Coordinates of C-alpha atoms in Angstrom, one line a residue:
Chain A
M1 CA 39.0 -40.8 -17.5
A2 CA 38.4 -38.7 -14.4
R3 CA 41.4 -37.1 -12.5
K4 CA 43.4 -37.1 -15.7
S5 CA 46.2 -35.0 -14.4
Y6 CA 46.6 -37.2 -11.4
Q7 CA 46.7 -40.3 -13.5
E8 CA 49.4 -38.6 -15.7
Q9 CA 51.4 -37.8 -12.5
L10 CA 51.3 -41.5 -11.5
E11 CA 52.5 -42.6 -14.9
E12 CA 55.2 -40.0 -14.9
L13 CA 56.4 -41.2 -11.5
R14 CA 56.7 -44.7 -12.9
E15 CA 58.7 -43.6 -15.9
D16 CA 61.0 -41.5 -13.7
V17 CA 61.7 -44.4 -11.4
C18 CA 62.4 -46.6 -14.4
Y19 CA 64.9 -44.0 -15.6
M20 CA 66.5 -43.9 -12.2
G21 CA 66.8 -47.6 -12.4
E22 CA 68.6 -47.3 -15.8
V23 CA 71.0 -44.7 -14.4
V24 CA 71.8 -46.9 -11.4
M25 CA 72.4 -49.9 -13.6
E26 CA 74.7 -47.9 -15.7
R27 CA 76.7 -46.8 -12.6
L28 CA 76.9 -50.4 -11.5
R29 CA 78.1 -51.5 -15.0
M30 CA 80.7 -48.8 -14.9
G31 CA 81.9 -49.9 -11.4
L32 CA 82.3 -53.5 -12.6
D33 CA 84.2 -52.3 -15.7
A34 CA 86.4 -50.1 -13.6
I35 CA 87.3 -53.2 -11.4
E36 CA 87.9 -55.4 -14.4
Q37 CA 90.0 -52.9 -16.3
K38 CA 91.6 -51.3 -13.2
D39 CA 90.5 -48.0 -14.7
E40 CA 90.8 -45.3 -12.0
D41 CA 89.3 -42.6 -14.2
L42 CA 86.2 -44.6 -14.7
A43 CA 86.1 -45.4 -11.0
Q44 CA 86.3 -41.7 -10.2
E45 CA 83.4 -41.1 -12.6
V46 CA 81.3 -43.6 -10.8
I47 CA 82.1 -42.0 -7.4
E48 CA 81.3 -38.5 -8.6
G49 CA 78.2 -39.6 -10.4
D50 CA 76.6 -40.6 -7.1
G51 CA 75.4 -37.0 -6.5
E52 CA 73.1 -37.3 -9.5
V53 CA 71.6 -40.5 -8.2
N54 CA 71.1 -38.9 -4.8
R55 CA 69.3 -35.9 -6.4
M56 CA 67.1 -38.2 -8.4
Y57 CA 66.2 -40.1 -5.2
L58 CA 65.3 -36.9 -3.4
D59 CA 63.2 -35.6 -6.3
L60 CA 61.3 -38.8 -6.6
E61 CA 60.8 -38.9 -2.8
K62 CA 59.3 -35.5 -3.0
D63 CA 57.1 -36.5 -5.9
C64 CA 55.8 -39.4 -3.7
I65 CA 55.1 -37.2 -0.7
D66 CA 53.4 -34.6 -2.9
L67 CA 51.1 -37.3 -4.4
L68 CA 50.3 -38.6 -0.9
A69 CA 49.6 -35.2 0.5
L70 CA 47.7 -33.7 -2.4
Q71 CA 45.9 -36.5 -4.1
Q72 CA 45.1 -38.8 -1.1
P73 CA 45.6 -42.0 -3.2
V74 CA 43.9 -45.2 -2.2
A75 CA 43.8 -48.8 -3.2
S76 CA 46.2 -49.7 -6.1
D77 CA 47.3 -46.1 -6.4
L78 CA 48.3 -46.0 -2.8
R79 CA 50.1 -49.3 -3.0
F80 CA 52.0 -48.1 -6.1
I81 CA 53.2 -44.9 -4.4
A82 CA 54.0 -46.7 -1.1
S83 CA 56.0 -49.4 -3.1
T84 CA 57.7 -46.7 -5.2
F85 CA 58.7 -44.9 -2.0
K86 CA 60.5 -48.0 -0.9
I87 CA 61.9 -49.0 -4.3
I88 CA 63.7 -45.7 -4.9
T89 CA 65.5 -46.3 -1.6
D90 CA 66.8 -49.6 -2.9
L91 CA 67.9 -48.0 -6.1
E92 CA 69.7 -45.3 -4.2
R93 CA 71.5 -47.9 -2.1
V94 CA 72.5 -49.8 -5.3
G95 CA 74.0 -46.5 -6.5
D96 CA 76.0 -46.4 -3.2
L97 CA 77.3 -49.9 -3.8
A98 CA 78.4 -49.0 -7.3
V99 CA 80.4 -46.2 -5.7
N100 CA 82.0 -48.8 -3.4
L101 CA 83.1 -50.7 -6.4
G102 CA 84.8 -47.5 -7.7
E103 CA 86.6 -47.0 -4.4
Y104 CA 87.8 -50.6 -4.3
T105 CA 89.2 -50.1 -7.8
K106 CA 91.2 -47.1 -6.8
D107 CA 92.7 -48.9 -3.9
A108 CA 93.5 -52.1 -5.7
E109 CA 96.9 -52.6 -7.4
R110 CA 96.9 -56.2 -8.2
D111 CA 94.7 -59.2 -8.8
L112 CA 95.6 -62.0 -6.4
F113 CA 92.5 -64.2 -6.7
P114 CA 91.9 -64.9 -10.4
D115 CA 89.6 -67.8 -9.4
V116 CA 87.0 -65.5 -8.0
D117 CA 84.9 -64.3 -10.9
V118 CA 83.6 -60.9 -9.7
Q119 CA 82.5 -60.1 -13.2
T120 CA 80.2 -63.1 -13.6
M121 CA 78.7 -62.3 -10.2
G122 CA 78.3 -58.7 -11.2
D123 CA 76.5 -59.7 -14.4
L124 CA 74.1 -61.8 -12.4
T125 CA 73.3 -58.9 -10.1
L126 CA 72.9 -56.5 -13.0
E127 CA 70.4 -58.9 -14.6
M128 CA 68.5 -59.1 -11.4
I129 CA 68.2 -55.4 -11.0
D130 CA 67.2 -55.1 -14.7
D131 CA 64.5 -57.8 -14.3
A132 CA 63.2 -56.3 -11.1
M133 CA 62.8 -52.9 -12.8
V134 CA 61.1 -54.6 -15.8
A135 CA 58.8 -56.4 -13.3
Y136 CA 58.0 -53.1 -11.6
D137 CA 57.3 -51.3 -14.9
T138 CA 55.2 -54.1 -16.4
E139 CA 53.7 -55.4 -13.1
N140 CA 55.0 -58.9 -13.8
V141 CA 54.4 -60.9 -10.6
E142 CA 55.9 -64.1 -11.9
Q143 CA 59.2 -62.3 -12.6
C144 CA 59.0 -61.0 -9.0
R145 CA 58.8 -64.5 -7.5
D146 CA 61.5 -65.8 -9.9
L147 CA 63.9 -63.1 -8.6
A148 CA 63.6 -64.5 -5.1
V149 CA 64.7 -67.9 -6.3
R150 CA 67.6 -66.4 -8.3
D151 CA 68.8 -64.5 -5.2
D152 CA 69.3 -67.8 -3.5
D153 CA 71.6 -68.8 -6.4
L154 CA 73.5 -65.6 -6.0
D155 CA 73.9 -66.1 -2.3
H156 CA 75.4 -69.5 -2.9
Y157 CA 77.7 -68.0 -5.5
A158 CA 78.9 -65.4 -3.0
E159 CA 79.4 -68.0 -0.4
R160 CA 81.5 -70.1 -2.7
A161 CA 83.6 -67.1 -3.8
S162 CA 84.2 -66.0 -0.2
G163 CA 85.2 -69.6 0.6
I164 CA 87.8 -69.6 -2.1
V165 CA 89.3 -66.3 -0.8
V166 CA 89.5 -67.5 2.8
R167 CA 90.9 -70.9 1.9
D168 CA 93.5 -69.3 -0.3
L169 CA 94.4 -67.0 2.6
I170 CA 94.9 -69.9 5.0
E171 CA 97.0 -71.8 2.6
R172 CA 99.1 -68.9 1.3
E173 CA 102.6 -68.1 2.8
L174 CA 102.4 -64.6 4.1
G175 CA 106.0 -63.5 3.6
S176 CA 107.1 -60.2 5.1
P177 CA 105.0 -58.1 7.5
D178 CA 104.5 -55.5 4.7
E179 CA 103.5 -58.3 2.3
A180 CA 101.1 -59.7 4.9
E181 CA 99.5 -56.2 5.4
L182 CA 99.0 -55.8 1.6
L183 CA 97.5 -59.2 1.4
L184 CA 95.1 -58.4 4.2
Q185 CA 93.9 -55.3 2.3
D186 CA 93.5 -57.3 -0.9
V187 CA 91.4 -60.0 0.9
S188 CA 89.3 -57.4 2.7
R189 CA 88.6 -55.5 -0.5
L190 CA 87.6 -58.7 -2.4
L191 CA 85.4 -59.9 0.4
L192 CA 83.7 -56.5 0.5
T193 CA 83.2 -56.6 -3.2
I194 CA 81.5 -60.0 -3.0
R195 CA 79.4 -58.8 -0.1
D196 CA 78.3 -55.6 -1.9
L197 CA 77.3 -57.6 -5.1
E198 CA 75.4 -60.0 -2.9
R199 CA 73.6 -56.9 -1.4
V200 CA 72.7 -55.7 -4.9
G201 CA 70.9 -59.0 -5.3
D202 CA 69.1 -58.3 -2.1
H203 CA 68.0 -54.9 -3.3
A204 CA 66.7 -56.5 -6.5
V205 CA 64.6 -58.9 -4.4
N206 CA 63.3 -55.9 -2.3
I207 CA 62.2 -54.2 -5.5
A208 CA 60.5 -57.4 -6.6
A209 CA 58.9 -57.8 -3.1
R210 CA 57.4 -54.3 -3.2
T211 CA 56.3 -54.8 -6.8
L212 CA 54.5 -58.0 -5.8
Y213 CA 52.8 -56.1 -2.9
M214 CA 52.0 -53.2 -5.3
V215 CA 50.3 -55.5 -7.9
E216 CA 48.7 -58.2 -5.8
N217 CA 48.7 -56.8 -2.2
D218 CA 50.8 -59.9 -1.5
D219 CA 53.5 -59.4 1.1
E220 CA 55.0 -62.9 0.9
L221 CA 58.4 -61.7 -0.4
I222 CA 58.6 -58.7 2.1
Y223 CA 58.6 -60.8 5.2
Chain B
M1 CA 28.0 -57.9 -7.6
T2 CA 28.3 -58.3 -3.8
A3 CA 31.5 -59.4 -2.2
N4 CA 31.3 -62.1 0.4
R5 CA 34.7 -62.7 2.0
G6 CA 33.3 -62.8 5.5
Q7 CA 34.6 -65.2 8.1
G8 CA 31.8 -66.6 10.2
A9 CA 29.3 -64.4 8.5
T10 CA 26.6 -66.8 9.7
T11 CA 24.0 -65.1 11.8
E12 CA 20.9 -66.3 13.5
T13 CA 18.1 -63.8 13.6
R14 CA 14.5 -63.9 14.8
T15 CA 12.5 -62.6 11.9
D16 CA 9.3 -61.8 13.8
S17 CA 7.4 -62.4 17.0
S18 CA 6.9 -66.0 15.9
T19 CA 9.8 -68.1 16.8
E20 CA 10.9 -68.7 13.2
S21 CA 14.6 -68.3 13.0
V22 CA 16.7 -67.7 10.0
T23 CA 20.2 -68.9 9.6
E24 CA 21.9 -67.9 6.5
R25 CA 25.2 -66.6 5.2
V26 CA 24.6 -63.0 4.3
A27 CA 26.2 -61.9 1.1
G28 CA 27.9 -58.5 1.3
S29 CA 28.8 -58.9 5.0
P30 CA 32.3 -58.7 6.2
G31 CA 31.5 -61.1 9.0
V32 CA 29.7 -59.1 11.5
D33 CA 29.1 -61.0 14.8
D34 CA 27.2 -58.2 16.5
A35 CA 24.9 -56.9 13.8
V36 CA 22.3 -54.5 15.1
I37 CA 20.9 -53.7 11.6
E38 CA 20.6 -56.3 8.9
S39 CA 19.0 -56.1 5.5
R40 CA 18.1 -59.0 3.3
D41 CA 17.3 -58.5 -0.4
L42 CA 16.2 -55.0 0.4
K43 CA 14.7 -53.3 -2.6
V44 CA 13.3 -49.8 -2.7
F45 CA 11.2 -48.4 -5.6
Y46 CA 10.2 -44.8 -6.3
G47 CA 7.3 -45.4 -8.6
D48 CA 8.6 -47.5 -11.5
D49 CA 12.2 -46.7 -10.7
Q50 CA 14.1 -49.2 -8.6
A51 CA 16.6 -47.3 -6.3
L52 CA 18.0 -50.3 -4.4
Q53 CA 18.7 -53.7 -6.0
G54 CA 18.3 -56.3 -3.3
I55 CA 20.8 -55.2 -0.7
D56 CA 22.2 -57.7 1.8
M57 CA 24.2 -56.1 4.6
E58 CA 24.9 -56.3 8.3
I59 CA 25.7 -53.2 10.2
P60 CA 27.7 -53.8 13.4
E61 CA 26.8 -52.4 16.8
K62 CA 28.7 -49.4 18.2
Q63 CA 30.8 -48.9 15.1
V64 CA 30.8 -46.4 12.4
T65 CA 29.6 -47.7 9.0
A66 CA 30.0 -45.4 6.0
L67 CA 27.9 -45.6 2.9
I68 CA 29.7 -44.1 -0.1
G69 CA 29.1 -44.0 -3.9
P70 CA 28.3 -41.7 -6.7
S71 CA 25.1 -39.5 -6.8
G72 CA 22.0 -41.5 -7.4
C73 CA 23.6 -44.8 -6.3
G74 CA 21.0 -45.4 -3.5
K75 CA 23.2 -44.8 -0.4
S76 CA 20.8 -42.2 1.1
T77 CA 17.8 -44.4 0.1
Y78 CA 19.4 -47.2 2.1
L79 CA 20.0 -45.0 5.0
R80 CA 16.5 -43.6 5.0
S81 CA 15.1 -47.1 4.8
I82 CA 16.6 -48.0 8.1
N83 CA 14.3 -45.8 10.1
R84 CA 11.5 -45.9 7.5
M85 CA 11.9 -42.3 6.4
N86 CA 11.0 -43.5 3.0
D87 CA 7.5 -44.0 4.3
L88 CA 7.1 -40.2 4.1
I89 CA 7.5 -40.4 0.3
D90 CA 4.2 -41.3 -1.3
V91 CA 5.7 -43.1 -4.3
A92 CA 8.3 -45.1 -2.3
R93 CA 7.8 -48.8 -1.9
V94 CA 10.0 -51.3 0.0
E95 CA 10.4 -55.0 -0.6
G96 CA 12.6 -57.4 1.3
D97 CA 13.6 -57.3 4.9
L98 CA 15.3 -54.9 7.2
Y99 CA 15.9 -56.1 10.7
F100 CA 16.7 -54.0 13.8
H101 CA 17.7 -56.3 16.6
G102 CA 16.2 -59.2 14.6
K103 CA 12.8 -57.5 14.2
N104 CA 11.7 -56.6 10.8
V105 CA 11.0 -52.9 10.9
Y106 CA 8.6 -53.2 8.0
D107 CA 6.3 -55.6 9.9
D108 CA 2.8 -54.2 10.3
D109 CA 3.0 -54.1 14.0
V110 CA 6.0 -51.7 14.0
D111 CA 5.3 -48.1 14.8
P112 CA 7.6 -45.9 12.7
V113 CA 7.6 -43.1 15.3
A114 CA 8.7 -45.6 18.0
L115 CA 11.3 -46.9 15.6
R116 CA 12.7 -43.4 15.0
R117 CA 13.1 -42.9 18.7
K118 CA 15.6 -45.8 18.6
V119 CA 17.1 -44.8 15.3
G120 CA 17.7 -41.1 15.2
M121 CA 18.7 -39.1 12.2
V122 CA 20.9 -36.1 11.4
F123 CA 20.5 -34.4 8.0
Q124 CA 22.9 -32.7 5.6
K125 CA 21.7 -29.2 6.4
P126 CA 21.5 -28.2 10.1
N127 CA 17.8 -27.7 10.9
P128 CA 17.5 -26.5 14.5
F129 CA 14.0 -25.4 15.6
P130 CA 13.5 -21.6 16.1
K131 CA 13.7 -22.2 19.8
S132 CA 16.4 -21.8 22.4
I133 CA 19.4 -24.1 22.5
F134 CA 17.9 -25.8 25.6
D135 CA 14.5 -26.3 24.1
N136 CA 15.9 -27.7 20.9
V137 CA 17.5 -30.5 22.8
A138 CA 14.6 -30.9 25.3
Y139 CA 12.1 -31.0 22.5
G140 CA 12.3 -34.7 21.8
L141 CA 12.2 -35.6 25.5
R142 CA 9.0 -33.6 25.9
V143 CA 7.4 -35.1 22.8
Q144 CA 8.2 -38.5 24.1
G145 CA 6.9 -37.7 27.6
K146 CA 10.4 -38.1 29.0
D147 CA 10.3 -34.7 30.6
D148 CA 9.2 -35.9 34.0
G149 CA 12.6 -36.5 35.4
D150 CA 15.9 -34.6 35.1
V151 CA 15.4 -32.8 31.8
E152 CA 18.2 -30.4 32.4
G153 CA 20.6 -33.2 33.2
K154 CA 19.6 -35.0 30.1
V155 CA 19.9 -31.9 27.9
R156 CA 23.4 -31.2 29.4
Q157 CA 24.5 -34.7 28.9
A158 CA 23.3 -34.7 25.2
L159 CA 25.1 -31.4 24.6
E160 CA 28.2 -32.7 26.2
R161 CA 28.2 -35.9 24.1
A162 CA 27.7 -33.7 21.1
A163 CA 30.8 -31.8 22.1
L164 CA 28.9 -28.5 22.3
L165 CA 28.2 -28.0 26.0
D166 CA 31.5 -26.1 26.6
E167 CA 30.7 -23.6 23.8
V168 CA 27.1 -22.9 24.8
E169 CA 26.9 -23.4 28.5
D170 CA 26.3 -19.8 29.2
Q171 CA 23.8 -19.2 26.5
L172 CA 21.4 -22.1 26.7
D173 CA 18.5 -19.7 26.5
S174 CA 19.8 -18.2 23.2
S175 CA 18.2 -19.2 20.0
G176 CA 19.7 -22.2 18.3
L177 CA 19.5 -20.3 15.0
D178 CA 22.2 -17.9 16.4
L179 CA 24.8 -20.6 16.4
S180 CA 27.4 -21.1 13.6
G181 CA 26.7 -23.8 11.0
G182 CA 29.0 -26.3 12.7
Q183 CA 27.5 -25.6 16.1
Q184 CA 24.0 -25.9 14.7
Q185 CA 24.8 -29.3 13.3
R186 CA 26.2 -30.4 16.7
L187 CA 23.0 -29.1 18.3
C188 CA 21.0 -31.3 15.9
I189 CA 23.2 -34.2 16.9
A190 CA 22.5 -33.4 20.5
R191 CA 18.8 -33.3 19.8
A192 CA 19.0 -36.6 18.0
I193 CA 20.8 -38.4 20.9
A194 CA 18.9 -36.7 23.8
T195 CA 16.2 -39.3 23.5
D196 CA 18.8 -42.0 23.9
P197 CA 18.6 -43.8 20.6
E198 CA 20.7 -46.8 19.8
V199 CA 21.5 -45.9 16.2
V200 CA 22.3 -42.5 14.7
L201 CA 21.9 -42.1 11.0
M202 CA 23.7 -39.2 9.4
D203 CA 23.1 -38.0 5.8
E204 CA 26.2 -36.1 4.8
P205 CA 26.3 -34.2 8.1
A206 CA 29.4 -32.2 7.3
S207 CA 29.0 -31.4 3.6
A208 CA 27.7 -27.9 4.3
L209 CA 30.4 -27.1 6.9
D210 CA 33.9 -25.6 6.7
P211 CA 37.0 -27.7 7.4
V212 CA 37.3 -26.8 11.1
A213 CA 33.6 -27.5 11.7
T214 CA 33.9 -30.7 9.7
S215 CA 36.9 -31.9 11.8
K216 CA 34.7 -31.3 14.9
I217 CA 31.9 -33.4 13.5
E218 CA 34.4 -36.1 12.5
D219 CA 35.8 -36.2 16.0
L220 CA 32.3 -36.3 17.3
V221 CA 31.3 -39.2 15.1
E222 CA 34.2 -41.3 16.4
E223 CA 33.2 -40.3 20.0
L224 CA 29.6 -41.2 19.4
S225 CA 30.4 -44.7 18.3
R226 CA 31.4 -45.5 21.9
N227 CA 27.7 -45.3 22.8
Y228 CA 25.8 -45.5 19.5
T229 CA 25.8 -47.4 16.2
V230 CA 26.5 -44.7 13.6
V231 CA 25.6 -45.1 9.9
I232 CA 26.9 -42.2 7.8
V233 CA 26.4 -41.3 4.2
T234 CA 29.2 -39.2 2.8
H235 CA 30.4 -38.0 -0.6
N236 CA 33.8 -37.4 0.9
M237 CA 35.7 -40.6 0.5
Q238 CA 38.6 -39.5 2.7
Q239 CA 36.1 -38.6 5.4
A240 CA 34.7 -42.2 5.1
A241 CA 38.3 -43.5 5.3
R242 CA 39.1 -41.4 8.4
I243 CA 36.1 -42.0 10.5
S244 CA 34.5 -45.3 9.7
D245 CA 35.1 -48.9 10.7
K246 CA 33.2 -50.4 7.9
T247 CA 32.5 -49.1 4.4
A248 CA 29.7 -50.0 2.0
V249 CA 30.3 -48.9 -1.6
F250 CA 27.1 -48.5 -3.6
L251 CA 27.4 -48.0 -7.4
T252 CA 25.1 -46.7 -10.0
G253 CA 21.7 -48.4 -10.2
G254 CA 21.4 -49.1 -6.5
H255 CA 23.8 -52.0 -6.3
L256 CA 25.9 -52.7 -3.3
A257 CA 29.3 -53.4 -4.9
E258 CA 31.3 -54.1 -1.8
F259 CA 31.0 -54.0 2.0
D260 CA 34.0 -54.6 4.1
D261 CA 36.4 -53.2 6.7
T262 CA 37.2 -49.6 5.7
S263 CA 41.0 -50.4 5.6
K264 CA 40.3 -53.2 3.2
I265 CA 38.1 -51.1 0.9
F266 CA 40.7 -48.3 0.7
E267 CA 43.8 -50.4 0.5
N268 CA 42.8 -53.4 -1.5
P269 CA 39.2 -53.6 -2.7
E270 CA 38.0 -56.9 -4.2
S271 CA 35.8 -55.3 -6.9
Q272 CA 37.5 -53.6 -9.9
R273 CA 34.5 -51.3 -10.2
V274 CA 35.0 -50.2 -6.6
E275 CA 38.8 -49.8 -7.2
D276 CA 38.0 -47.6 -10.3
Y277 CA 35.5 -45.5 -8.3
I278 CA 37.6 -44.8 -5.2
T279 CA 40.7 -44.1 -7.3
G280 CA 38.6 -41.6 -9.3
K281 CA 38.8 -43.5 -12.6
F282 CA 35.1 -43.1 -13.0
G283 CA 32.2 -41.4 -11.2

């Protein structure tokens, strides 16, 4: 094979991105566990771990720029690097959303809305990110298209969950001003959690969309 | 394999002075509406060796078409067949058709010298005559008997179009051989366009030049395409990507593997072999 070193660099980039995906998923898992167990130490670990994700992102961004500048990739190689450049941004954002989960955990003191199953929603988003990264690694275009469909289900789930919270808020007796303020904070936090998890699903679809473009030059999921 | 994804790649072309017209979808064409050069099943042989395997291609007017491919793939042979430079090689034999404005250039009544006035050529190595800069450019005009009018004006215009006039304006009487390599190549381009051709063929015109001189030639090629049809052979794929509108990829054995818009070739080629070649997986 000609340009052996270049081909090895491309493969190394793919492996490094998949590793970043694993780290980000681990952070997201930890964020969800922190919420479920109200574990402030775990939450703090997630928050402090974001620096590592950011460093990985910057390193991979530099790898992409170096490959573009020094190897002048074309065709599928060019699409791979262009897609990777976008995908690492999505992964970095998922890392930030995991940090948000940690911060919500630290602020929360009680669980007023047991009917809202944040964990199930979190599991769905984790599976989506996992599948998106497998699709990227194995260039599985069917998995990419499937993720777009699953994101619609996640959106409906998030919509229903938000509806439960809002309806409960309307029906609930507010009590004292202090109690009302506390309730408002609880509701805000829960709605933000739902929104953030829904956004994780969006990032999974972004990864799938770029992967589909990478493999088939097909931009149907991007626009 | 030839790719044929053209839209409206149907062309009507007069094949000769008789009124026979040919209407046919041309394989290997990206759908050129304003083809100035068109080859049909063009084969070139050097003795028993076949250098081109039935090439179908349409080259659009006033655009830059790049011919790329590994050594020995036939890209220079194709270029030289356009203005019948292969006639100068004893063992060369051409089959098939090559039309210039619908006229088959291999018809018996075509004068190759007259053809080359319309289809000029620039070679890999700058080859100025051992004459003054002015005389180098004026040479073609004199040979063609076009020196009765404003020769100086035509020479200056050619030097200007070749982006050389500013650098040599005060030394037009100096020898062309005293110029740098890049300047010599632009002098040769000026010489080629002084006689007002329609097509300029370039065979790796920048491969012997340093990066700065190469950049000037690349800028010039883009500029030339406002007035001329440019067909350029290059080993430098990034150069093809930078300067051409259309790219033809020839692969070993004299096959045209793919011909399409340059952006399509370098972003998403149809042929796996082309993909492998341009990404450096073989060749």
